[in-house]
Coordinates of C-alpha atoms in Angstrom, one line a residue:
Chain A
M1 CA 0.0 0.0 0.0
T2 CA 1.5 3.3 -1.0
L3 CA 1.6 5.9 1.8
K4 CA -0.4 9.1 1.4
I5 CA 1.7 12.2 2.2
G6 CA 1.0 15.7 3.5
Y7 CA 3.4 18.6 3.1
I8 CA 2.9 21.9 5.1
G9 CA 5.1 24.9 4.5
L10 CA 5.8 25.4 0.8
G11 CA 8.7 27.9 0.9
L12 CA 12.1 28.0 -0.9
M13 CA 12.8 24.5 0.5
G14 CA 9.4 23.0 1.1
K15 CA 8.0 23.5 -2.4
P16 CA 10.7 21.6 -4.3
M17 CA 10.8 18.9 -1.7
A18 CA 7.0 18.4 -2.0
R19 CA 7.5 18.3 -5.7
N20 CA 10.1 15.6 -5.5
I21 CA 7.8 13.5 -3.3
M22 CA 5.1 13.9 -6.0
K23 CA 7.6 12.9 -8.7
A24 CA 8.3 9.7 -6.8
G25 CA 4.7 8.7 -7.3
Y26 CA 3.1 9.6 -4.0
E27 CA -0.3 11.2 -3.6
V28 CA 0.4 14.5 -1.8
V29 CA -1.9 16.8 0.2
V30 CA -0.5 20.4 0.6
H31 CA -1.1 23.4 2.8
N32 CA 0.7 26.8 3.0
R33 CA -0.1 30.1 4.6
S34 CA 0.0 31.9 1.3
R35 CA -2.0 30.4 -1.5
Q36 CA 0.2 30.8 -4.5
S37 CA 2.6 27.9 -3.8
V38 CA -0.5 25.7 -3.1
E39 CA -2.0 26.5 -6.5
E40 CA 1.3 25.8 -8.3
L41 CA 1.5 22.3 -6.7
V42 CA -2.2 21.6 -7.3
K43 CA -1.6 22.2 -11.0
G44 CA 1.0 19.5 -10.7
G45 CA -1.5 17.1 -9.2
A46 CA -1.4 17.8 -5.4
Q47 CA -4.6 18.1 -3.3
P48 CA -5.1 21.3 -1.4
A49 CA -6.1 21.4 2.3
S50 CA -7.2 24.4 4.3
S51 CA -5.4 23.7 7.5
P52 CA -2.6 21.5 9.1
A53 CA -5.4 19.6 10.8
E54 CA -7.1 18.9 7.5
V55 CA -3.8 17.7 6.0
A56 CA -3.0 15.4 9.0
S57 CA -6.5 13.8 9.1
Q58 CA -6.1 12.6 5.5
V59 CA -2.5 11.2 5.3
D60 CA -0.1 8.6 6.6
V61 CA 2.9 10.8 6.9
V62 CA 2.7 14.6 7.3
F63 CA 5.8 16.8 6.7
T64 CA 6.4 20.4 7.9
N65 CA 9.0 22.9 6.7
L66 CA 8.7 26.1 8.6
P67 CA 10.9 29.1 9.5
D68 CA 11.5 28.6 13.2
S69 CA 10.7 26.9 16.5
P70 CA 7.5 28.9 17.3
D71 CA 6.1 28.2 13.9
V72 CA 6.5 24.5 14.3
E73 CA 4.9 24.6 17.8
L74 CA 1.9 26.5 16.3
V75 CA 1.4 24.3 13.2
A76 CA 1.8 21.1 15.2
L77 CA 0.0 21.9 18.5
G78 CA -2.0 25.1 17.9
E79 CA -5.6 25.7 16.8
N80 CA -6.3 23.7 13.6
G81 CA -2.9 22.2 14.0
I82 CA -1.7 18.7 13.2
V83 CA -2.7 17.6 16.7
E84 CA -6.3 18.2 15.8
G85 CA -6.1 15.9 12.7
A86 CA -3.9 13.4 14.5
H87 CA -4.8 9.7 14.3
P88 CA -3.0 6.6 15.7
G89 CA -0.2 5.5 13.3
L90 CA 0.3 9.0 11.8
I91 CA 4.0 9.8 11.4
Y92 CA 4.9 13.5 11.7
V93 CA 8.2 14.5 10.0
D94 CA 9.6 18.0 10.6
N95 CA 12.1 19.2 8.0
S96 CA 12.5 22.6 9.7
T97 CA 15.6 23.7 11.6
I98 CA 14.5 24.3 15.1
K99 CA 15.6 23.9 18.7
P100 CA 16.2 20.2 19.7
A101 CA 14.2 20.9 22.9
T102 CA 11.2 22.1 20.9
A103 CA 11.3 19.0 18.7
R104 CA 11.4 16.8 21.8
M105 CA 8.5 18.7 23.5
V106 CA 6.3 18.6 20.3
G107 CA 7.0 14.9 19.8
K108 CA 6.1 14.1 23.4
K109 CA 2.7 15.9 23.1
L110 CA 1.9 14.2 19.8
A111 CA 2.8 10.8 21.2
D112 CA -0.2 11.0 23.4
K113 CA -2.4 10.9 20.2
G114 CA -0.5 7.9 18.8
V115 CA 1.6 10.0 16.5
S116 CA 5.3 9.2 15.9
M117 CA 7.5 12.2 15.2
L118 CA 10.8 12.4 13.4
D119 CA 12.9 15.5 13.4
A120 CA 14.6 15.6 10.0
P121 CA 16.3 18.9 9.3
V122 CA 18.2 19.2 6.0
S123 CA 21.2 20.9 4.6
G124 CA 22.1 21.5 1.0
G125 CA 20.2 24.7 0.2
D126 CA 17.5 25.3 -2.4
I127 CA 19.7 23.7 -5.1
G128 CA 19.8 20.5 -3.0
A129 CA 16.1 20.7 -2.5
I130 CA 15.4 21.1 -6.2
N131 CA 17.8 18.3 -7.2
G132 CA 16.7 15.9 -4.4
T133 CA 20.3 15.8 -3.1
L134 CA 19.8 17.1 0.4
T135 CA 21.6 15.8 3.5
I136 CA 18.9 14.7 6.0
M137 CA 19.7 14.3 9.7
V138 CA 17.0 12.3 11.4
G139 CA 16.0 11.7 15.0
G140 CA 13.1 9.5 16.2
S141 CA 12.1 5.8 16.4
E142 CA 13.8 3.3 14.1
A143 CA 10.4 2.0 13.0
A144 CA 9.2 5.4 11.9
F145 CA 12.5 6.1 10.2
N146 CA 12.4 2.9 8.2
K147 CA 8.8 3.5 7.1
V148 CA 9.7 7.1 5.9
M149 CA 13.0 6.1 4.3
P150 CA 11.6 5.7 0.8
I151 CA 10.3 9.2 1.0
F152 CA 13.5 10.6 2.3
E153 CA 15.2 9.0 -0.6
A154 CA 13.0 11.0 -2.9
I155 CA 14.2 14.3 -1.4
G156 CA 17.8 13.6 -0.2
K157 CA 21.0 11.8 -0.9
T158 CA 22.8 11.4 2.5
I159 CA 20.3 10.3 5.0
T160 CA 21.5 9.4 8.6
H161 CA 19.4 8.1 11.5
V162 CA 21.3 10.0 14.2
G163 CA 19.3 8.7 17.2
A164 CA 16.2 9.6 19.3
L165 CA 13.9 12.5 18.7
G166 CA 15.8 15.8 18.7
D167 CA 19.1 14.2 17.7
G168 CA 18.5 15.3 14.1
Q169 CA 18.3 18.9 15.3
I170 CA 21.4 18.4 17.3
A171 CA 23.3 17.2 14.2
K172 CA 22.0 20.2 12.3
A173 CA 23.2 22.5 15.1
A174 CA 26.6 20.8 15.0
N175 CA 26.6 21.2 11.2
Q176 CA 26.0 25.0 11.6
I177 CA 28.8 25.3 14.2
M178 CA 31.3 24.0 11.6
V179 CA 29.7 25.8 8.6
A180 CA 29.9 29.2 10.4
A181 CA 33.5 28.5 11.5
Q182 CA 34.6 27.7 8.0
M183 CA 32.9 30.8 6.6
V184 CA 34.4 33.2 9.2
A185 CA 37.9 31.6 8.9
M186 CA 37.7 31.9 5.1
G187 CA 36.8 35.6 5.4
E188 CA 39.6 36.2 7.9
L189 CA 42.3 34.4 5.9
L190 CA 41.3 36.1 2.6
V191 CA 41.4 39.6 4.1
M192 CA 44.7 38.9 5.9
A193 CA 46.3 37.5 2.8
Q194 CA 45.4 40.5 0.7
K195 CA 46.4 43.1 3.3
A196 CA 49.7 41.4 3.9
G197 CA 50.4 41.6 0.2
A198 CA 49.8 38.2 -1.2
D199 CA 47.3 37.1 -3.9
P200 CA 44.3 35.6 -2.1
Q201 CA 43.5 33.4 -5.1
K202 CA 47.0 31.9 -5.0
V203 CA 46.8 31.4 -1.2
V204 CA 43.6 29.5 -1.6
Q205 CA 45.1 27.4 -4.3
A206 CA 48.1 26.6 -2.1
I207 CA 46.2 25.6 1.0
R208 CA 42.9 24.0 -0.1
G209 CA 44.4 20.6 -0.8
G210 CA 45.9 20.2 2.7
A211 CA 44.8 20.3 6.3
A212 CA 42.8 23.5 5.7
G213 CA 40.7 21.7 3.1
C214 CA 37.0 22.1 3.5
W215 CA 33.6 22.6 1.8
A216 CA 33.8 26.4 2.1
L217 CA 37.3 26.7 0.4
D218 CA 36.1 24.2 -2.2
N219 CA 32.9 26.1 -3.1
K220 CA 33.0 29.8 -2.1
P221 CA 36.3 31.6 -2.9
Q222 CA 35.7 31.8 -6.7
R223 CA 32.3 33.5 -6.1
L224 CA 33.9 36.0 -3.7
F225 CA 36.7 36.8 -6.2
E226 CA 34.1 37.4 -8.8
G227 CA 32.4 39.9 -6.4
N228 CA 29.3 37.6 -6.1
R229 CA 27.9 37.6 -2.6
N230 CA 24.4 36.5 -3.5
P231 CA 22.8 33.5 -1.8
G232 CA 23.2 30.4 -1.6
F233 CA 22.4 30.2 2.1
K234 CA 21.1 33.5 3.4
V235 CA 22.8 35.4 6.3
Y236 CA 19.6 35.8 8.3
M237 CA 19.0 32.0 8.1
Q238 CA 22.6 31.4 9.2
A239 CA 22.1 33.9 12.1
K240 CA 18.8 32.2 13.1
D241 CA 20.4 28.7 13.1
L242 CA 23.3 30.1 15.2
G243 CA 20.8 31.4 17.6
I244 CA 19.4 27.9 17.9
V245 CA 23.0 26.6 18.6
M246 CA 23.6 29.2 21.3
D247 CA 20.1 28.5 22.9
T248 CA 20.9 24.8 22.8
A249 CA 24.3 25.3 24.4
K250 CA 22.8 27.4 27.2
E251 CA 20.0 24.8 27.7
Y252 CA 22.3 21.8 28.0
G253 CA 25.2 23.6 29.8
V254 CA 27.8 23.9 27.0
S255 CA 30.3 26.8 26.5
L256 CA 31.0 27.6 22.9
P257 CA 33.6 30.5 22.9
T258 CA 34.3 30.6 19.2
T259 CA 30.7 29.9 18.0
G260 CA 29.7 32.7 20.3
V261 CA 31.9 35.2 18.4
N262 CA 30.8 33.8 15.0
T263 CA 27.2 34.2 16.1
Q264 CA 27.9 37.9 16.9
L265 CA 29.5 38.4 13.5
F266 CA 26.5 37.0 11.7
N267 CA 24.2 39.1 14.0
A268 CA 26.2 42.2 13.1
M269 CA 25.4 41.5 9.4
L270 CA 21.7 41.8 10.1
E271 CA 22.4 45.5 11.2
M272 CA 25.0 46.1 8.4
G273 CA 22.6 45.7 5.4
M274 CA 23.9 42.2 4.7
R275 CA 20.9 40.1 5.8
E276 CA 20.0 38.8 2.4
L277 CA 23.5 38.0 1.2
D278 CA 25.2 34.6 1.2
N279 CA 26.7 33.3 4.4
S280 CA 30.2 33.5 2.8
A281 CA 29.6 37.3 2.8
V282 CA 30.6 37.3 6.5
I283 CA 34.0 38.4 4.9
G284 CA 32.2 41.8 4.7
V285 CA 32.4 42.2 8.5
I286 CA 36.2 41.4 8.5
E287 CA 36.6 43.9 5.6
K288 CA 34.9 46.6 7.6
L289 CA 36.9 45.8 10.7
S290 CA 40.1 45.9 8.7
G291 CA 39.3 48.9 6.5
T292 CA 39.6 47.1 3.2
T293 CA 37.7 45.4 0.4
L294 CA 38.6 42.1 -1.3
N295 CA 39.7 42.8 -4.8
S296 CA 37.3 41.3 -7.4
E297 CA 37.9 40.4 -11.0
Chain B
M1 CA 75.2 19.6 -13.3
T2 CA 73.5 18.3 -10.1
L3 CA 73.0 20.9 -7.4
K4 CA 74.8 20.5 -4.1
I5 CA 72.4 21.0 -1.2
G6 CA 72.8 22.1 2.4
Y7 CA 70.2 21.4 5.2
I8 CA 70.3 23.2 8.5
G9 CA 67.9 22.2 11.3
L10 CA 67.5 18.5 11.6
G11 CA 64.5 18.3 13.9
L12 CA 61.2 16.3 13.6
M13 CA 60.6 17.8 10.2
G14 CA 64.1 18.7 8.9
K15 CA 65.7 15.3 9.4
P16 CA 63.3 13.3 7.2
M17 CA 63.2 16.1 4.7
A18 CA 67.0 16.1 4.4
R19 CA 66.8 12.3 4.1
N20 CA 64.4 12.5 1.2
I21 CA 66.7 15.0 -0.6
M22 CA 69.5 12.5 -0.2
K23 CA 67.3 9.7 -1.4
A24 CA 66.6 11.7 -4.6
G25 CA 70.4 11.5 -5.3
Y26 CA 71.6 14.9 -4.2
E27 CA 74.9 15.4 -2.3
V28 CA 73.8 17.0 1.0
V29 CA 75.8 18.9 3.6
V30 CA 74.1 19.1 7.0
H31 CA 74.3 21.1 10.2
N32 CA 72.4 21.0 13.5
R33 CA 72.8 22.5 16.9
S34 CA 72.7 19.1 18.6
R35 CA 75.1 16.5 17.0
Q36 CA 73.0 13.3 17.1
S37 CA 70.9 14.0 14.0
V38 CA 74.0 15.1 12.1
E39 CA 75.7 11.8 12.9
E40 CA 72.6 9.8 11.8
L41 CA 72.6 11.5 8.5
V42 CA 76.3 11.3 8.0
K43 CA 76.0 7.5 8.4
G44 CA 73.5 7.7 5.5
G45 CA 76.1 9.6 3.3
A46 CA 75.7 13.2 4.3
Q47 CA 78.7 15.5 4.9
P48 CA 78.8 17.3 8.3
A49 CA 79.5 21.0 8.6
S50 CA 80.3 22.9 11.8
S51 CA 78.3 26.1 11.1
P52 CA 75.6 27.6 8.8
A53 CA 78.3 29.6 7.2
E54 CA 80.3 26.5 6.4
V55 CA 77.3 24.8 4.9
A56 CA 76.4 27.9 2.8
S57 CA 79.9 28.3 1.4
Q58 CA 79.9 24.7 0.0
V59 CA 76.5 24.4 -1.7
D60 CA 74.2 25.7 -4.4
V61 CA 71.0 25.6 -2.3
V62 CA 70.8 25.9 1.4
F63 CA 67.7 24.9 3.4
T64 CA 66.8 25.8 7.0
N65 CA 64.1 24.3 9.2
L66 CA 64.0 26.1 12.5
P67 CA 61.5 26.6 15.4
D68 CA 60.7 30.3 15.0
S69 CA 61.4 33.7 13.5
P70 CA 64.4 34.7 15.8
D71 CA 66.1 31.3 15.1
V72 CA 65.9 32.0 11.3
E73 CA 67.2 35.5 11.8
L74 CA 70.2 34.2 13.8
V75 CA 71.0 31.3 11.5
A76 CA 70.7 33.4 8.4
L77 CA 72.2 36.7 9.5
G78 CA 74.0 36.1 12.8
E79 CA 77.6 35.2 13.6
N80 CA 78.8 32.2 11.5
G81 CA 75.4 32.5 9.8
I82 CA 74.5 31.8 6.2
V83 CA 75.3 35.4 5.3
E84 CA 79.0 34.7 6.1
G85 CA 79.2 31.8 3.7
A86 CA 77.0 33.6 1.1
H87 CA 78.2 33.6 -2.5
P88 CA 76.5 35.1 -5.7
G89 CA 74.0 32.5 -7.1
L90 CA 73.3 30.8 -3.8
I91 CA 69.7 30.1 -3.2
Y92 CA 68.4 30.1 0.4
V93 CA 65.2 28.1 1.1
D94 CA 63.6 28.5 4.5
N95 CA 61.2 25.6 5.4
S96 CA 60.4 27.1 8.8
T97 CA 57.1 28.7 9.7
I98 CA 57.9 32.2 10.7
K99 CA 56.6 35.8 10.3
P100 CA 56.2 36.9 6.7
A101 CA 57.8 40.2 7.7
T102 CA 60.9 38.4 9.0
A103 CA 61.2 36.4 5.8
R104 CA 61.0 39.6 3.8
M105 CA 63.6 41.3 6.0
V106 CA 66.1 38.3 5.9
G107 CA 65.7 38.0 2.1
K108 CA 66.4 41.6 1.5
K109 CA 69.6 41.5 3.5
L110 CA 70.8 38.4 1.8
A111 CA 70.0 39.8 -1.6
D112 CA 72.9 42.3 -1.1
K113 CA 75.2 39.3 -1.2
G114 CA 73.7 38.0 -4.4
V115 CA 71.6 35.4 -2.6
S116 CA 68.0 34.6 -3.7
M117 CA 65.7 33.6 -0.9
L118 CA 62.6 31.4 -1.1
D119 CA 60.2 31.1 1.9
A120 CA 58.8 27.7 1.7
P121 CA 56.9 26.6 4.8
V122 CA 55.2 23.2 4.7
S123 CA 52.2 21.5 6.1
G124 CA 51.5 17.8 6.5
G125 CA 53.3 17.0 9.8
D126 CA 56.1 14.5 10.5
I127 CA 54.2 11.8 8.5
G128 CA 54.2 14.0 5.5
A129 CA 57.9 14.8 6.0
I130 CA 58.8 11.1 6.2
N131 CA 56.6 10.1 3.2
G132 CA 57.6 13.1 1.1
T133 CA 54.0 14.2 0.7
L134 CA 54.2 17.7 2.3
T135 CA 52.2 20.7 1.0
I136 CA 54.8 23.4 0.3
M137 CA 53.8 27.1 0.0
V138 CA 56.5 29.1 -1.7
G139 CA 57.3 32.8 -2.0
G140 CA 60.2 34.3 -3.9
S141 CA 61.4 34.8 -7.5
E142 CA 60.2 32.5 -10.2
A143 CA 63.7 31.8 -11.4
A144 CA 64.8 30.5 -8.0
F145 CA 61.5 28.6 -7.6
N146 CA 62.0 26.8 -10.9
K147 CA 65.6 25.9 -10.0
V148 CA 64.6 24.4 -6.7
M149 CA 61.5 22.7 -8.0
P150 CA 63.1 19.2 -8.5
I151 CA 64.2 19.3 -4.8
F152 CA 60.7 20.4 -3.6
E153 CA 59.4 17.4 -5.6
A154 CA 61.6 15.1 -3.5
I155 CA 60.1 16.4 -0.2
G156 CA 56.5 17.4 -1.1
K157 CA 53.5 16.6 -3.2
T158 CA 51.4 19.8 -3.5
I159 CA 53.8 22.6 -4.3
T160 CA 52.5 26.1 -5.0
H161 CA 54.4 29.2 -6.0
V162 CA 52.2 31.7 -4.2
G163 CA 54.1 34.9 -5.1
A164 CA 56.9 37.1 -3.9
L165 CA 59.1 36.5 -0.9
G166 CA 57.0 36.3 2.3
D167 CA 53.9 35.0 0.4
G168 CA 54.6 31.4 1.3
Q169 CA 54.5 32.4 5.0
I170 CA 51.2 34.3 4.4
A171 CA 49.7 31.2 2.8
K172 CA 50.9 29.2 5.9
A173 CA 49.4 31.7 8.2
A174 CA 46.1 31.5 6.2
N175 CA 46.3 27.7 6.5
Q176 CA 46.7 27.9 10.3
I177 CA 43.6 30.2 10.5
M178 CA 41.5 27.5 8.9
V179 CA 43.1 24.6 10.7
A180 CA 42.6 26.2 14.1
A181 CA 39.0 27.1 13.2
Q182 CA 38.2 23.5 12.2
M183 CA 39.8 22.0 15.3
V184 CA 38.0 24.4 17.7
A185 CA 34.6 24.0 15.9
M186 CA 35.0 20.2 16.0
G187 CA 35.6 20.3 19.7
E188 CA 32.6 22.6 20.3
L189 CA 30.2 20.5 18.2
L190 CA 31.3 17.2 19.7
V191 CA 30.9 18.5 23.3
M192 CA 27.5 20.1 22.4
A193 CA 26.3 16.9 20.7
Q194 CA 27.1 14.8 23.7
K195 CA 25.8 17.1 26.4
A196 CA 22.6 17.6 24.4
G197 CA 22.0 13.9 24.4
A198 CA 23.1 12.7 20.9
D199 CA 25.8 10.3 20.0
P200 CA 28.7 12.4 18.7
Q201 CA 29.9 9.6 16.4
K202 CA 26.5 9.5 14.7
V203 CA 26.5 13.3 14.5
V204 CA 29.9 13.3 12.7
Q205 CA 28.6 10.6 10.4
A206 CA 25.5 12.7 9.6
I207 CA 27.3 15.9 8.8
R208 CA 30.8 15.2 7.4
G209 CA 29.5 14.6 3.8
G210 CA 27.8 18.0 3.5
A211 CA 28.7 21.6 3.9
A212 CA 30.4 20.9 7.2
G213 CA 32.8 18.6 5.5
C214 CA 36.5 19.3 6.2
W215 CA 39.9 17.8 6.8
A216 CA 39.5 17.8 10.6
L217 CA 36.1 15.9 10.5
D218 CA 37.7 13.5 8.0
N219 CA 40.8 12.7 10.0
K220 CA 40.4 13.4 13.8
P221 CA 37.1 12.3 15.3
Q222 CA 37.9 8.6 15.4
R223 CA 41.1 9.3 17.3
L224 CA 39.2 11.4 19.8
F225 CA 36.5 8.7 20.2
E226 CA 39.3 6.2 20.9
G227 CA 40.6 8.5 23.6
N228 CA 43.8 9.3 21.6
R229 CA 44.9 12.9 21.9
N230 CA 48.6 12.3 21.0
P231 CA 50.2 14.2 18.2
G232 CA 50.1 14.6 15.2
F233 CA 50.6 18.3 15.2
K234 CA 51.5 19.5 18.7
V235 CA 49.5 22.2 20.5
Y236 CA 52.6 24.3 21.3
M237 CA 53.4 24.4 17.6
Q238 CA 49.8 25.4 16.7
A239 CA 49.9 28.1 19.4
K240 CA 53.2 29.4 18.1
D241 CA 51.8 29.5 14.5
L242 CA 48.7 31.3 15.7
G243 CA 51.0 33.8 17.4
I244 CA 52.6 34.5 14.0
V245 CA 49.1 34.9 12.5
M246 CA 48.1 37.5 15.2
D247 CA 51.4 39.3 14.9
T248 CA 50.9 39.4 11.1
A249 CA 47.4 40.7 11.5
K250 CA 48.6 43.5 13.8
E251 CA 51.5 44.4 11.5
Y252 CA 49.3 44.6 8.3
G253 CA 46.2 46.1 9.9
V254 CA 43.8 43.2 9.9
S255 CA 41.2 42.3 12.6
L256 CA 40.7 38.6 13.2
P257 CA 38.0 38.3 15.9
T258 CA 37.5 34.5 15.7
T259 CA 41.2 33.6 15.2
G260 CA 41.8 35.8 18.2
V261 CA 39.6 33.6 20.3
N262 CA 41.1 30.5 18.9
T263 CA 44.6 31.7 19.6
Q264 CA 43.6 32.3 23.3
L265 CA 42.1 28.7 23.5
F266 CA 45.4 27.2 22.2
N267 CA 47.4 29.5 24.6
A268 CA 45.2 28.3 27.4
M269 CA 46.3 24.7 26.6
L270 CA 49.9 25.6 27.3
E271 CA 48.9 26.4 30.9
M272 CA 46.5 23.5 31.2
G273 CA 49.0 20.7 30.8
M274 CA 48.1 20.1 27.2
R275 CA 51.1 21.6 25.3
E276 CA 52.4 18.2 24.0
L277 CA 49.0 16.9 22.8
D278 CA 47.6 17.0 19.3
N279 CA 45.9 20.2 18.1
S280 CA 42.6 18.3 18.0
A281 CA 42.9 18.1 21.8
V282 CA 41.6 21.7 22.0
I283 CA 38.3 19.9 22.7
G284 CA 39.8 19.5 26.2
V285 CA 39.3 23.2 26.8
I286 CA 35.7 23.1 25.7
E287 CA 35.3 20.0 28.0
K288 CA 36.6 21.9 31.0
L289 CA 34.5 25.0 30.2
S290 CA 31.4 22.7 29.9
G291 CA 32.1 20.4 32.8
T292 CA 32.2 17.2 30.9
T293 CA 34.5 14.7 29.1
L294 CA 33.9 13.2 25.7
N295 CA 33.0 9.5 26.1
S296 CA 35.6 7.2 24.6
E297 CA 35.4 3.6 23.5

């Protein structure tokens, strides 16, 4: 029996992910706050629903993809929320990036209605969402994970069952610690190289094959050298995710000195007119602090 | 005509590098402050010399591999230094990691004697030195670079001519900015994952194939999970190199907020009984700050 799927939250990420689930042959019921994305998907064969409760009541697996922790809490547990359409056996998969503690709380409340929840945040950006090549970090029961696996395979490439509910969000937070660190270090080293008189392009070429090698140095310098700071992954999203990291650190008693600084640098960008740029544009803060601008071709 | 080579500074890195030059068929004259390494290499066919001046006077290319900027200044320009054995056409290659400004100053003084200097710091550790697989970042004239290239190929794998004298050291400083950032971020994310209740091994598995991917996550977590914090690349060397980065930033007018914090974390390790550990052991500072210890197998 093929599972019937619901998808709530058809934004930059959610819309192409819902599309890939439809392409894989699933019947999909969709809901979104603004109607335009719903109509687009309905043209492609999706069924519209007027509330999260209405989606949940009709499907075997309901997905959400929402901006932040309070949105997930509202859509899952609020008025006309998933909880009101819940039925025993329903699996709820949250693709949003939210606080691990919120995921755990929501899952616990839904469990009372016989719902299994998986937290399944993704990384890989809108390109990964469109191409179905996302990295998916999943927390929750093994049984639910195995049941949803074929659908994960329609939207992602690297899919890891990290552990219990909330552990997917912890992996995503860990991911963002490293991503921010790479982006800031790249900005610092490029500005230093240029001001100290070396060619930053040659410096990147010299170091990226060794112990400094990383995703950021593999993917971002050429864009920066071309003067391209467009997203990619937007600064205000990076700042929001770092806020989750710092809240989580506080909640579980962890001190993150460097991520603390990196969070402040991304927060500064929100006030410096850089909120819609790519996260690699954090070099702009180092430029300001150092009174220079990276030369571009 | 085969070049005759000199090698001064036969430590953890210098000794195996001199050996690889000998293996490639070059005649090598060696000098070191302590005699034991000299005797070892002499048994393998090297010629001993009693001072840097004596080495320089006999060879076409003289290498140094020394702990820090003042050592290079002394060996190159001090009493019985290279400058006293200098002859027109001599090429001086410094494999040490020192301040770019020191490299530029030394090179300028030696140029008056007809000597061409290349700064050629390496990365890849003692394993890379033994196997001849080092990354070499070179600054200096193209003519000198081309002449020394066959010797670089005997000691390294990725060899980049970054630019003018000093630019090799700038690339090395840039390298250390990113290496330190990865090591600290890895420590922060592993401690956070564990204290927030996830399995750090699963978290690494979930994130290392995506945008968090990097040399540190590819090479270090398994050692940490096994409770192995032995070098590898020693903390006091990482701290020394970060000192060079921060001096260089000050000298050329660059603000490095995150590398500043990372430098302080490595400096703290010197006072916390961790100076001889691997640079990945910086997780130990995050553990102390967070009142926990990473579980090991």
